[in-house]
Coordinates of C-alpha atoms in Angstrom, one line a residue:
M1 CA 0.1 -0.1 0.0
E2 CA 2.8 2.3 0.8
V3 CA 4.3 1.7 -2.7
N4 CA 1.2 2.7 -4.3
R5 CA 0.9 5.9 -2.3
D6 CA 4.3 7.2 -3.3
E7 CA 3.3 6.3 -7.1
A8 CA 0.2 8.0 -6.7
E9 CA 1.8 11.1 -5.5
R10 CA 4.3 10.9 -8.5
C11 CA 1.2 10.9 -10.7
I12 CA -0.5 13.9 -9.0
D13 CA 2.9 15.9 -9.3
I14 CA 3.0 15.0 -13.3
A15 CA -0.6 15.9 -13.4
T16 CA -0.2 19.3 -11.6
A17 CA 2.9 20.2 -14.2
A18 CA 0.5 19.3 -17.1
L19 CA -2.0 21.4 -15.9
A20 CA 0.6 24.3 -15.5
N21 CA 1.6 23.8 -19.3
D22 CA -1.9 23.9 -20.3
Q23 CA -2.4 20.1 -20.9
P24 CA -5.7 19.1 -19.1
E25 CA -6.1 15.9 -21.2
K26 CA -2.6 14.6 -20.0
A27 CA -3.4 15.7 -16.3
Q28 CA -6.9 14.0 -16.2
R29 CA -5.0 10.8 -17.3
F30 CA -2.5 10.7 -14.6
L31 CA -5.2 11.9 -11.9
G32 CA -7.1 8.9 -12.9
K33 CA -4.3 6.7 -12.3
A34 CA -3.4 8.3 -9.1
Q35 CA -6.8 7.5 -7.9
R36 CA -6.9 3.9 -8.9
L37 CA -3.4 3.6 -7.1
F38 CA -4.2 5.3 -3.8
P39 CA -7.4 7.4 -3.7
T40 CA -6.7 10.9 -2.2
E41 CA -8.8 14.0 -1.8
K42 CA -6.2 16.2 -3.6
A43 CA -6.7 14.0 -6.8
K44 CA -10.4 14.1 -6.3
V45 CA -10.5 17.9 -6.2
L46 CA -8.3 18.5 -9.4
L47 CA -10.4 15.7 -11.2
E48 CA -13.6 17.6 -10.3
L49 CA -12.2 21.0 -11.2
I50 CA -11.1 19.8 -14.8
A51 CA -14.4 18.0 -15.3
K52 CA -16.3 21.3 -14.5
N53 CA -14.4 23.9 -15.6
G54 CA -11.5 22.7 -17.7
F55 CA -8.2 24.2 -17.0
T56 CA -6.7 27.5 -18.7
P57 CA -3.8 29.1 -16.9
R58 CA -4.7 32.4 -15.6
Q59 CA -3.4 35.8 -17.1
G60 CA -0.3 37.4 -15.1
G61 CA 1.3 33.8 -14.9
H62 CA -0.1 32.4 -11.7
S63 CA -1.0 28.7 -11.9
D64 CA -4.1 27.5 -9.9
F65 CA -1.7 25.4 -8.1
S66 CA 0.9 27.4 -7.0
G67 CA 2.2 27.9 -3.4
A68 CA 0.6 31.1 -2.6
S69 CA -0.3 31.6 1.0
G70 CA -3.6 32.6 0.6
P71 CA -6.7 32.7 -1.6
R72 CA -6.1 34.0 -5.0
Q73 CA -8.2 36.9 -5.8
R74 CA -9.6 37.4 -9.3
Q75 CA -9.4 40.6 -11.3
S76 CA -12.6 42.2 -11.6
N77 CA -13.7 44.7 -14.4
S78 CA -17.1 46.4 -14.5
E79 CA -16.9 48.6 -17.6
D80 CA -19.1 48.1 -20.4
T81 CA -21.6 46.2 -18.7
R82 CA -24.9 46.4 -20.1
P83 CA -28.0 47.4 -17.4
E84 CA -29.9 44.2 -18.2
E85 CA -26.8 42.0 -17.5
K86 CA -25.9 43.8 -14.3
S87 CA -28.1 41.8 -12.0
S88 CA -26.6 38.5 -13.1
D89 CA -23.1 39.3 -13.6
T90 CA -22.1 41.8 -10.9
S91 CA -21.5 39.0 -8.4
K92 CA -19.1 37.1 -10.6
S93 CA -15.6 38.7 -11.4
Y94 CA -14.1 38.4 -14.8
S95 CA -11.0 40.0 -16.3
A96 CA -10.6 42.6 -19.3
D97 CA -9.1 39.9 -21.3
Q98 CA -12.2 37.8 -21.0
L99 CA -14.5 40.6 -21.9
D100 CA -12.5 41.4 -24.9
A101 CA -12.6 37.8 -26.0
V102 CA -16.3 38.0 -25.9
R103 CA -16.5 41.1 -28.0
R104 CA -14.3 39.5 -30.7
I105 CA -16.6 36.5 -30.9
K106 CA -19.6 39.0 -31.2
Q107 CA -18.1 40.9 -34.0
C108 CA -17.2 37.7 -36.0
K109 CA -18.9 37.6 -39.6
D110 CA -19.0 33.9 -40.2
F111 CA -18.6 30.5 -38.6
Y112 CA -15.0 30.1 -39.6
E113 CA -14.0 33.4 -38.0
I114 CA -15.8 32.4 -35.0
L115 CA -13.6 29.2 -34.5
G116 CA -10.4 31.2 -35.8
V117 CA -9.7 28.9 -38.4
Q118 CA -9.6 28.9 -42.4
A119 CA -12.1 27.8 -44.7
D120 CA -10.3 25.0 -45.6
A121 CA -9.6 23.6 -42.2
S122 CA -9.6 19.9 -41.4
E123 CA -12.0 18.2 -39.2
E124 CA -9.0 18.0 -36.8
E125 CA -8.4 21.6 -36.8
L126 CA -12.2 22.4 -36.1
K127 CA -12.0 20.0 -33.1
R128 CA -9.0 21.2 -31.7
S129 CA -10.1 25.0 -31.9
Y130 CA -13.6 24.3 -30.7
R131 CA -12.1 22.5 -27.7
K132 CA -10.1 25.4 -26.7
L133 CA -12.5 28.0 -27.3
A134 CA -15.3 25.8 -25.3
L135 CA -13.2 25.6 -22.4
K136 CA -12.4 29.4 -22.5
F137 CA -16.0 30.6 -22.9
H138 CA -17.8 28.2 -21.0
P139 CA -20.2 30.1 -18.6
D140 CA -18.8 28.3 -15.3
K141 CA -15.2 29.5 -16.2
N142 CA -15.9 32.6 -18.0
H143 CA -18.4 35.2 -16.3
A144 CA -18.0 38.2 -18.6
P145 CA -21.2 39.8 -19.8
G146 CA -22.3 38.1 -23.1
A147 CA -20.0 34.7 -22.4
T148 CA -23.0 32.5 -22.7
E149 CA -24.1 33.7 -26.3
A150 CA -20.4 33.5 -27.3
F151 CA -20.4 30.0 -25.8
K152 CA -23.5 29.2 -27.9
A153 CA -22.2 30.7 -31.1
I154 CA -19.0 28.6 -30.7
G155 CA -20.9 25.5 -30.3
N156 CA -23.2 26.3 -33.3
A157 CA -20.1 27.0 -35.4
Y158 CA -18.5 23.7 -34.7
S159 CA -21.9 21.8 -35.1
L160 CA -22.4 23.0 -38.4
L161 CA -18.9 22.9 -39.9
S162 CA -18.3 19.4 -38.6
N163 CA -21.3 18.4 -40.7
A164 CA -19.9 17.7 -44.1
N165 CA -23.5 18.3 -45.8
K166 CA -24.4 21.4 -44.0
R167 CA -20.6 22.9 -44.3
Q168 CA -20.6 22.5 -48.0
Q169 CA -24.3 24.2 -48.3
Y170 CA -22.9 26.9 -46.0
D171 CA -19.8 27.4 -48.2
Q172 CA -22.0 27.5 -51.4
S173 CA -24.2 30.2 -50.1
G174 CA -21.3 32.8 -50.7
D175 CA -22.5 36.4 -50.0
E176 CA -25.8 35.1 -48.9
K177 CA -24.2 34.0 -45.6
R178 CA -26.0 35.6 -42.7
H179 CA -24.3 36.6 -39.5
P180 CA -24.2 33.7 -36.9
S181 CA -26.3 35.6 -34.3
S182 CA -28.9 36.3 -37.0
H183 CA -32.3 34.2 -36.6
S184 CA -34.0 35.2 -39.6
P185 CA -36.1 32.2 -41.6
D186 CA -32.8 32.3 -44.3
N187 CA -30.9 31.0 -41.5
R188 CA -32.8 27.9 -40.9
N189 CA -30.6 25.6 -42.9
F190 CA -27.5 26.6 -40.7
E191 CA -28.7 25.8 -37.5
A192 CA -26.9 23.5 -35.1
D193 CA -28.3 19.7 -34.9
I194 CA -27.4 19.8 -31.0
S195 CA -27.3 22.1 -28.1
P196 CA -24.1 23.9 -27.2
E197 CA -24.3 22.2 -23.6
D198 CA -24.8 18.8 -25.1
L199 CA -21.9 19.5 -27.7
F200 CA -19.8 20.3 -24.8
N201 CA -20.8 17.2 -22.7
M202 CA -20.0 14.9 -25.7
F203 CA -16.5 16.5 -25.9
F204 CA -15.5 16.7 -22.1
G205 CA -18.3 14.7 -20.1
G206 CA -17.5 11.3 -21.5
G207 CA -21.0 10.9 -22.7
Y208 CA -23.9 11.8 -25.1
P209 CA -27.2 13.4 -24.2
S210 CA -29.3 11.4 -21.9
S211 CA -32.6 11.6 -24.0
N212 CA -33.1 9.3 -27.0
A213 CA -32.2 11.3 -29.9
N214 CA -33.5 11.2 -33.6
V215 CA -32.9 13.3 -36.5
S216 CA -35.9 14.8 -38.5
T217 CA -36.2 15.6 -42.1
N218 CA -35.2 19.0 -41.8
G219 CA -31.9 18.1 -39.8
R220 CA -33.0 19.3 -36.3
M221 CA -32.3 17.0 -33.3
R222 CA -35.8 16.0 -31.7
Y223 CA -35.8 13.7 -28.4
Q224 CA -38.5 10.9 -28.0
R225 CA -39.3 8.4 -25.4
R226 CA -38.6 4.9 -25.9
E227 CA -41.3 2.6 -26.8
G228 CA -43.2 1.0 -24.1
R229 CA -42.6 -2.5 -25.2
E230 CA -38.9 -2.0 -25.4
R231 CA -38.9 -0.7 -21.9
Q232 CA -40.7 -4.0 -20.7
R233 CA -38.3 -6.1 -22.5
E234 CA -35.2 -4.7 -21.3
G235 CA -36.3 -3.8 -17.8
G236 CA -36.2 -7.3 -16.4
L237 CA -32.4 -7.8 -17.7
A238 CA -31.5 -4.4 -16.6
L239 CA -32.9 -5.0 -13.0
F240 CA -31.0 -8.5 -12.9
V241 CA -27.7 -6.8 -13.9
Q242 CA -28.0 -4.0 -11.4
V243 CA -29.0 -6.4 -8.4
M244 CA -26.3 -8.9 -9.2
P245 CA -23.4 -7.0 -7.7
I246 CA -25.4 -6.8 -4.4
I247 CA -26.1 -10.5 -4.2
I248 CA -22.6 -11.6 -5.1
L249 CA -21.4 -9.1 -2.1
V250 CA -24.1 -10.9 0.1
I251 CA -22.7 -14.4 -0.6
V252 CA -19.2 -13.4 -0.2
A253 CA -19.7 -11.7 3.2
A254 CA -21.7 -14.6 4.4
L255 CA -18.7 -17.2 3.3
S256 CA -16.3 -14.8 4.9
Q257 CA -18.0 -15.1 8.3
I258 CA -18.3 -18.9 8.2
M259 CA -14.7 -19.6 6.8
V260 CA -12.5 -16.9 8.6
N261 CA -11.9 -17.1 12.2
S262 CA -12.3 -14.2 14.5
P263 CA -9.0 -12.3 15.5
P264 CA -8.2 -12.4 19.3
Y265 CA -8.4 -8.7 19.8
S266 CA -10.5 -5.5 18.4
L267 CA -9.2 -2.1 18.4
S268 CA -12.6 -0.5 18.4
F269 CA -13.2 2.3 20.6
R270 CA -16.0 0.6 22.5
P271 CA -17.0 -3.0 23.4
S272 CA -18.4 -5.1 20.8
A273 CA -19.9 -8.4 20.2
G274 CA -17.2 -11.2 21.2
Y275 CA -14.9 -8.4 22.6
T276 CA -16.0 -7.1 25.9
Q277 CA -12.9 -7.0 28.1
R278 CA -10.7 -3.7 27.9
R279 CA -7.0 -3.9 28.1
L280 CA -3.8 -1.8 27.5
T281 CA -0.6 -2.9 25.9
E282 CA 2.3 -2.7 28.2
N283 CA 4.6 -0.6 26.0
L284 CA 2.6 2.2 24.3
K285 CA -0.6 1.9 26.6
V286 CA -2.7 1.2 23.5
P287 CA -6.3 0.2 24.5
Y288 CA -8.0 -2.8 22.9
Y289 CA -10.6 -5.1 23.7
V290 CA -10.7 -9.0 24.0
G291 CA -12.9 -11.9 24.7
E292 CA -13.5 -13.6 28.0
Q293 CA -11.4 -16.6 27.2
F294 CA -8.3 -14.3 26.2
S295 CA -6.5 -14.5 29.6
R296 CA -6.3 -18.2 29.5
E297 CA -5.3 -18.5 26.0
F298 CA -2.5 -15.7 25.9
T299 CA 0.2 -15.6 28.5
G300 CA 3.8 -15.0 28.8
L301 CA 5.6 -14.7 25.4
N302 CA 2.5 -15.2 23.3
L303 CA 0.8 -12.3 25.0
R304 CA 4.0 -9.8 24.3
N305 CA 3.9 -11.0 20.7
L306 CA 0.2 -10.3 20.6
E307 CA 0.5 -7.0 22.0
R308 CA 3.2 -6.0 19.6
T309 CA 1.1 -6.9 16.9
V310 CA -1.9 -4.7 18.4
E311 CA 0.7 -1.6 18.7
G312 CA 1.7 -2.1 15.1
D313 CA -2.0 -2.2 13.9
Y314 CA -2.6 1.0 16.0
V315 CA 0.5 2.9 14.5
S316 CA -0.5 1.7 11.1
N317 CA -4.2 3.0 11.4
L318 CA -3.0 6.4 12.7
R319 CA -0.8 6.7 9.7
N320 CA -3.7 6.1 7.4
N321 CA -5.9 8.5 9.3
C322 CA -3.1 11.1 9.5
W323 CA -2.5 10.7 5.8
K324 CA -6.6 11.2 5.1
E325 CA -6.6 14.3 7.5
K326 CA -3.7 15.8 5.5
Q327 CA -5.2 15.2 2.3
E328 CA -8.7 16.6 3.4
K329 CA -7.2 19.7 4.8
E330 CA -5.3 20.0 1.6
G331 CA -8.1 19.5 -0.7
M332 CA -9.9 22.4 1.2
L333 CA -7.2 24.9 0.7
Y334 CA -6.9 23.9 -3.0
R335 CA -10.8 24.7 -3.3
A336 CA -10.4 27.8 -1.5
R337 CA -7.6 29.2 -3.5
Y338 CA -9.1 28.2 -6.8
F339 CA -12.6 29.6 -5.9
G340 CA -11.1 32.6 -3.9
D341 CA -13.3 31.5 -0.8
N342 CA -11.8 33.1 2.2
D343 CA -14.3 31.5 4.4
L344 CA -13.4 28.1 3.5
Y345 CA -9.7 29.0 3.4
Q346 CA -9.8 29.9 7.2
R347 CA -11.8 26.9 7.9
A348 CA -8.9 24.9 6.3
Q349 CA -6.3 26.7 8.2
R350 CA -8.0 25.8 11.4
A351 CA -8.7 22.1 10.6
R352 CA -7.3 19.8 13.1
T353 CA -5.3 16.6 12.2
P354 CA -5.9 14.6 15.5
S355 CA -4.3 11.3 14.1
C356 CA -1.4 13.2 13.1
A357 CA -0.9 14.5 16.8
K358 CA -1.3 11.3 18.2
L359 CA 1.1 9.7 15.9
S360 CA 3.6 12.3 16.7
E361 CA 3.2 11.8 20.5
I362 CA 3.7 8.0 20.2
T363 CA 6.5 7.9 17.8
G364 CA 8.4 11.2 18.8
S365 CA 8.5 12.3 15.3

């Protein structure tokens, strides 16, 4: 287990470096490996942040994961905020660069300009451009006025240009191309087949829209429910597959209770079934519980060997709990720094690590 912990920490270090170099996919891959090797709060927090917001280094060169001593404060800019947007955006801060980027998208004259690619761009270039812009303009990441409309325009542009037939029609329209934000009837053939949010989830969420999607004759996407007979036919098998793991766990647990002998002691904090007599080890004074026949079965050398085992297990539990406490505290600090939450930062600073204190008291380190 200790080897896995070291390897997991190494993977987290690699992922952090990848995030600093604007490589979220590499970071997500190594964080997933770290969680499989040895789950930690730090890796979990980083994965949640990547899944929710993506990762783009802030202007000014400060990484989200620098060793700053306090929460990072975001730059706010209240200029050029339209009156109708103030009520929803004044509580969220944004940078001048984010506002300028939104304005650029709004001034674009066609879908190619929105994605920042040439008219002969390949499918891979379209994907690469969309991935970068979608992370940059997603409403959860960019709170500048008009960012939501810009995000929708980016999604619509990619959805249309990634469809070969619609892209050909769009290219052939020539001077008749409408501004991407236009909603006139002549633009109906250039509308996206999927919503920007669903498209984003397909790229970054690892899944597709939850509805059962079908394409109609005009190319638009509509969602319909499955037929009742299909649900009835598949429902029985799906229920069996869902219940099977629980049945297996119950069987394994029952067999374990039958085949495995109970240990001679328990490190629980209170008496339990079969362990009612409280004792203390001679060396470290570790409390543990034993059964009524313990005094007859363990004496002399056997008792000393058992107490060494008890103390070893106790110290091992303290080390594991200490590790978890540190990871939880560090996770809170990461959240506080990323979201600029002063209250959360103060709570994280005051968070106690009792297992670490007890371990230090026993081992003297």
